[in-house]
CSV table of C-alpha atoms in Angstrom, one decimal:
chain,number,residue,atom,x,y,z
A,1,UNK,CA,50.1,95.4,114.4
A,2,UNK,CA,51.1,94.6,117.9
A,3,UNK,CA,51.3,90.9,118.5
A,4,UNK,CA,50.7,91.2,122.1
A,5,UNK,CA,49.1,94.1,124.0
A,6,UNK,CA,50.9,97.4,125.0
A,7,UNK,CA,50.2,96.4,128.4
A,8,UNK,CA,52.1,93.1,127.8
A,9,UNK,CA,54.9,94.8,126.2
A,10,UNK,CA,55.6,97.3,128.8
A,11,UNK,CA,55.6,94.5,131.7
A,12,UNK,CA,58.6,92.5,129.2
A,13,UNK,CA,60.3,95.8,128.9
A,14,UNK,CA,60.0,97.2,132.7
A,15,UNK,CA,61.5,93.3,133.8
A,16,UNK,CA,64.4,93.3,131.1
A,17,UNK,CA,67.9,94.8,131.5
A,18,UNK,CA,67.6,98.5,131.9
A,19,UNK,CA,68.5,100.7,128.8
A,20,UNK,CA,71.8,101.9,128.8
A,21,UNK,CA,72.2,106.0,129.1
A,22,UNK,CA,74.2,105.9,126.0
A,23,UNK,CA,71.3,104.3,123.9
A,24,UNK,CA,68.6,106.1,125.6
A,25,UNK,CA,69.8,109.5,124.4
A,26,UNK,CA,70.6,108.0,121.1
A,27,UNK,CA,66.4,106.8,121.0
A,28,UNK,CA,65.8,110.2,122.0
A,29,UNK,CA,67.6,111.8,119.5
A,30,UNK,CA,66.5,109.9,116.6
A,31,UNK,CA,62.9,110.9,117.8
A,32,UNK,CA,63.3,114.5,118.0
A,33,UNK,CA,65.5,114.6,114.7
A,34,UNK,CA,65.2,111.6,112.3
A,35,UNK,CA,62.6,110.6,109.9
A,36,UNK,CA,60.8,107.2,110.6
A,37,UNK,CA,61.9,106.8,114.3
A,38,UNK,CA,60.2,103.5,114.8
A,39,UNK,CA,62.8,101.8,112.4
A,40,UNK,CA,65.1,101.9,115.6
A,41,UNK,CA,65.4,98.7,117.3
A,42,UNK,CA,64.6,100.6,120.6
A,43,UNK,CA,64.9,99.0,124.5
A,44,UNK,CA,63.4,95.5,124.3
A,45,UNK,CA,64.8,94.4,120.8
A,46,UNK,CA,68.3,95.9,121.7
A,47,UNK,CA,68.5,94.2,124.6
A,48,UNK,CA,67.8,90.9,123.0
A,49,UNK,CA,70.4,91.7,120.3
A,50,UNK,CA,72.9,92.5,123.0
A,51,UNK,CA,72.2,89.5,124.9
A,52,UNK,CA,72.7,87.5,121.9
A,53,UNK,CA,75.9,89.1,121.1
A,54,UNK,CA,77.1,88.3,124.5
A,55,UNK,CA,75.9,84.7,124.0
A,56,UNK,CA,77.8,84.7,120.8
A,57,UNK,CA,81.0,86.6,121.8
A,58,UNK,CA,81.7,87.5,117.7
A,59,UNK,CA,85.0,88.6,117.2
A,60,UNK,CA,83.7,90.2,113.6
A,61,UNK,CA,80.2,91.5,113.3
A,62,UNK,CA,78.3,92.8,110.3
A,63,UNK,CA,75.4,94.6,110.1
A,64,UNK,CA,73.6,95.8,106.8
A,65,UNK,CA,71.1,98.6,107.6
A,66,UNK,CA,72.3,101.3,110.1
A,67,UNK,CA,70.3,103.6,110.5
A,68,UNK,CA,71.3,105.9,113.6
A,69,UNK,CA,73.5,103.4,115.2
A,70,UNK,CA,71.5,101.9,118.3
A,71,UNK,CA,71.6,98.3,116.9
A,72,UNK,CA,75.4,98.3,116.3
A,73,UNK,CA,76.3,99.7,119.6
A,74,UNK,CA,73.8,97.0,121.4
A,75,UNK,CA,75.6,94.1,118.9
A,76,UNK,CA,79.0,95.6,120.2
A,77,UNK,CA,78.6,95.0,123.7
A,78,UNK,CA,78.9,91.3,123.2
A,79,UNK,CA,81.6,91.9,120.7
A,80,UNK,CA,85.3,90.5,121.8
A,81,UNK,CA,87.8,93.0,123.0
A,82,UNK,CA,89.6,93.3,119.6
A,83,UNK,CA,86.8,92.7,117.5
A,84,UNK,CA,85.3,95.2,114.5
A,85,UNK,CA,81.8,95.7,113.4
A,86,UNK,CA,81.3,96.7,109.9
A,87,UNK,CA,77.9,98.5,109.2
A,88,UNK,CA,76.7,99.5,106.1
A,89,UNK,CA,73.5,101.9,105.3
A,90,UNK,CA,72.8,104.0,102.0
A,91,UNK,CA,71.7,107.2,103.7
A,92,UNK,CA,74.6,109.7,103.5
A,93,UNK,CA,72.5,112.2,105.8
A,94,UNK,CA,73.2,109.8,109.0
A,95,UNK,CA,76.8,109.1,108.6
A,96,UNK,CA,77.7,112.2,110.9
A,97,UNK,CA,75.0,111.2,113.3
A,98,UNK,CA,76.0,107.5,113.3
A,99,UNK,CA,79.8,108.6,114.0
A,100,UNK,CA,78.9,111.1,116.7
A,101,UNK,CA,77.3,108.3,118.9
A,102,UNK,CA,79.7,105.8,117.8
A,103,UNK,CA,82.4,107.9,119.2
A,104,UNK,CA,80.7,108.2,122.5
A,105,UNK,CA,80.9,104.4,123.1
A,106,UNK,CA,83.5,102.4,124.0
A,107,UNK,CA,83.9,100.8,120.5
A,108,UNK,CA,84.1,103.9,118.3
A,109,UNK,CA,87.6,103.0,116.6
A,110,UNK,CA,85.9,99.3,116.4
A,111,UNK,CA,83.0,100.3,114.1
A,112,UNK,CA,83.6,101.0,110.4
A,113,UNK,CA,81.1,102.3,108.4
A,114,UNK,CA,80.1,101.8,104.8
A,115,UNK,CA,78.0,103.9,102.7
A,116,UNK,CA,76.3,102.6,99.8
A,117,UNK,CA,74.2,99.6,98.7
A,118,UNK,CA,75.2,97.1,100.5
A,119,UNK,CA,74.7,94.1,97.5
A,120,UNK,CA,78.0,96.3,96.0
A,121,UNK,CA,80.0,96.6,99.5
A,122,UNK,CA,79.1,93.2,100.9
A,123,UNK,CA,81.5,91.2,97.9
A,124,UNK,CA,84.4,94.0,99.0
A,125,UNK,CA,84.8,92.7,102.6
A,126,UNK,CA,87.7,90.4,102.9
A,127,UNK,CA,86.4,89.1,106.0
A,128,UNK,CA,84.7,86.2,107.7
A,129,UNK,CA,81.9,87.0,110.3
A,130,UNK,CA,80.7,85.4,113.3
A,131,UNK,CA,77.5,87.7,113.5
A,132,UNK,CA,75.6,89.0,110.8
A,133,UNK,CA,72.4,91.2,111.5
A,134,UNK,CA,70.4,92.0,108.4
A,135,UNK,CA,67.8,94.8,109.0
A,136,UNK,CA,67.5,96.9,105.6
A,137,UNK,CA,65.5,97.0,102.4
A,138,UNK,CA,63.4,93.9,102.5
A,139,UNK,CA,63.5,93.6,98.6
A,140,UNK,CA,67.3,92.6,98.9
A,141,UNK,CA,67.0,89.8,102.1
A,142,UNK,CA,67.4,86.9,99.5
A,143,UNK,CA,70.5,88.6,98.1
A,144,UNK,CA,71.9,89.3,101.3
A,145,UNK,CA,71.8,86.0,102.5
A,146,UNK,CA,73.2,84.3,99.4
A,147,UNK,CA,75.9,86.8,99.6
A,148,UNK,CA,76.7,86.5,103.5
A,149,UNK,CA,76.6,82.7,103.8
A,150,UNK,CA,79.9,82.0,102.0
A,151,UNK,CA,81.4,84.5,104.4
A,152,UNK,CA,80.1,83.3,107.6
A,153,UNK,CA,82.4,81.3,110.0
A,154,UNK,CA,80.8,78.0,110.8
A,155,UNK,CA,78.3,78.1,113.7
A,156,UNK,CA,78.0,81.6,113.1
A,157,UNK,CA,74.8,83.5,113.5
A,158,UNK,CA,72.3,85.4,111.1
A,159,UNK,CA,70.0,87.5,112.5
A,160,UNK,CA,66.8,89.0,110.2
A,161,UNK,CA,64.9,91.6,111.4
A,162,UNK,CA,61.1,92.2,110.3
A,163,UNK,CA,60.4,88.9,109.3
A,164,UNK,CA,57.0,89.4,110.1
A,165,UNK,CA,56.4,92.5,108.4
A,166,UNK,CA,53.1,93.8,110.9
A,167,UNK,CA,51.5,90.3,110.2
A,168,UNK,CA,51.6,91.0,106.4
A,169,UNK,CA,53.0,87.2,106.1
A,170,UNK,CA,49.5,86.1,106.8
A,171,UNK,CA,47.1,88.1,104.7
A,172,UNK,CA,46.5,87.8,101.1
A,173,UNK,CA,49.6,88.8,99.2
A,174,UNK,CA,49.5,91.8,97.0
A,175,UNK,CA,51.0,91.3,93.4
A,176,UNK,CA,52.2,94.9,93.9
A,177,UNK,CA,53.7,94.3,97.2
A,178,UNK,CA,57.2,93.0,96.4
A,179,UNK,CA,58.4,93.7,100.1
A,180,UNK,CA,56.2,90.8,101.8
A,181,UNK,CA,56.7,88.7,98.5
A,182,UNK,CA,60.4,88.7,99.5
A,183,UNK,CA,59.9,88.1,103.1
A,184,UNK,CA,57.5,84.9,102.2
A,185,UNK,CA,60.1,83.6,100.2
A,186,UNK,CA,63.2,84.4,102.6
A,187,UNK,CA,61.2,82.7,105.7
A,188,UNK,CA,60.5,79.6,103.6
A,189,UNK,CA,64.3,79.8,102.3
A,190,UNK,CA,65.5,79.6,105.9
A,191,UNK,CA,63.0,77.1,107.4
A,192,UNK,CA,64.2,74.6,104.7
A,193,UNK,CA,67.7,75.9,103.7
A,194,UNK,CA,70.4,73.1,104.7
A,195,UNK,CA,73.2,75.6,105.7
A,196,UNK,CA,71.7,76.9,108.5
A,197,UNK,CA,69.2,75.9,111.2
A,198,UNK,CA,66.7,78.4,112.2
A,199,UNK,CA,64.1,79.8,115.0
A,200,UNK,CA,61.7,82.7,114.3
A,201,UNK,CA,61.2,84.6,117.2
A,202,UNK,CA,58.1,86.7,117.7
A,203,UNK,CA,59.9,89.8,119.0
A,204,UNK,CA,59.0,92.8,117.9
A,205,UNK,CA,57.9,92.7,113.9
A,206,UNK,CA,60.0,89.1,114.1
A,207,UNK,CA,63.2,88.5,114.5
A,208,UNK,CA,64.5,85.4,112.9
A,209,UNK,CA,68.2,83.6,114.2
A,210,UNK,CA,69.8,81.4,112.0
A,211,UNK,CA,72.9,79.1,112.8
A,212,UNK,CA,75.2,78.8,109.9
A,213,UNK,CA,76.0,74.8,109.7
């Protein structure tokens, strides 16, 4: 579902910051070699992530769902000089692809990859975070949130991707559609949870910004 016309999306992209050359190359190679390339954040959302990270200036970042590493590199653009980004994914076949592009960036030594289920890995991270980006399996969004909140610094930001789910959040719920069911519950939780204040932005497939109180 396009929430705005393709022409308007093109105009928005043309009048936002240009895509860095490193990310443009990663974008191109993802589309050439990797399955489901539309999972990549892409130029416009990538610039949004970069801008948010630059405003937040995080020292410690957690990303749940690495894919090919595009969003991780966008978030690193705003990371403090001695900061670190920890990124988790379940796809072993993408680890070397991610690392190749990470090491081409200025932040290669500051990006730590984890392979496995995020619900198992998050409890092992002995770290408080300033910025978290959730962009993984939708069925676990509620679980990720509950694991993350106690590990956030006060005032930290949780970004949640795909929360409009191609508009399915407005359609009659198919009882077999677990992803949409969980996202509906997740969006309701973020709107009402006293631990955070939240705004849902209609960027691409929906991006929620939640500030930990």
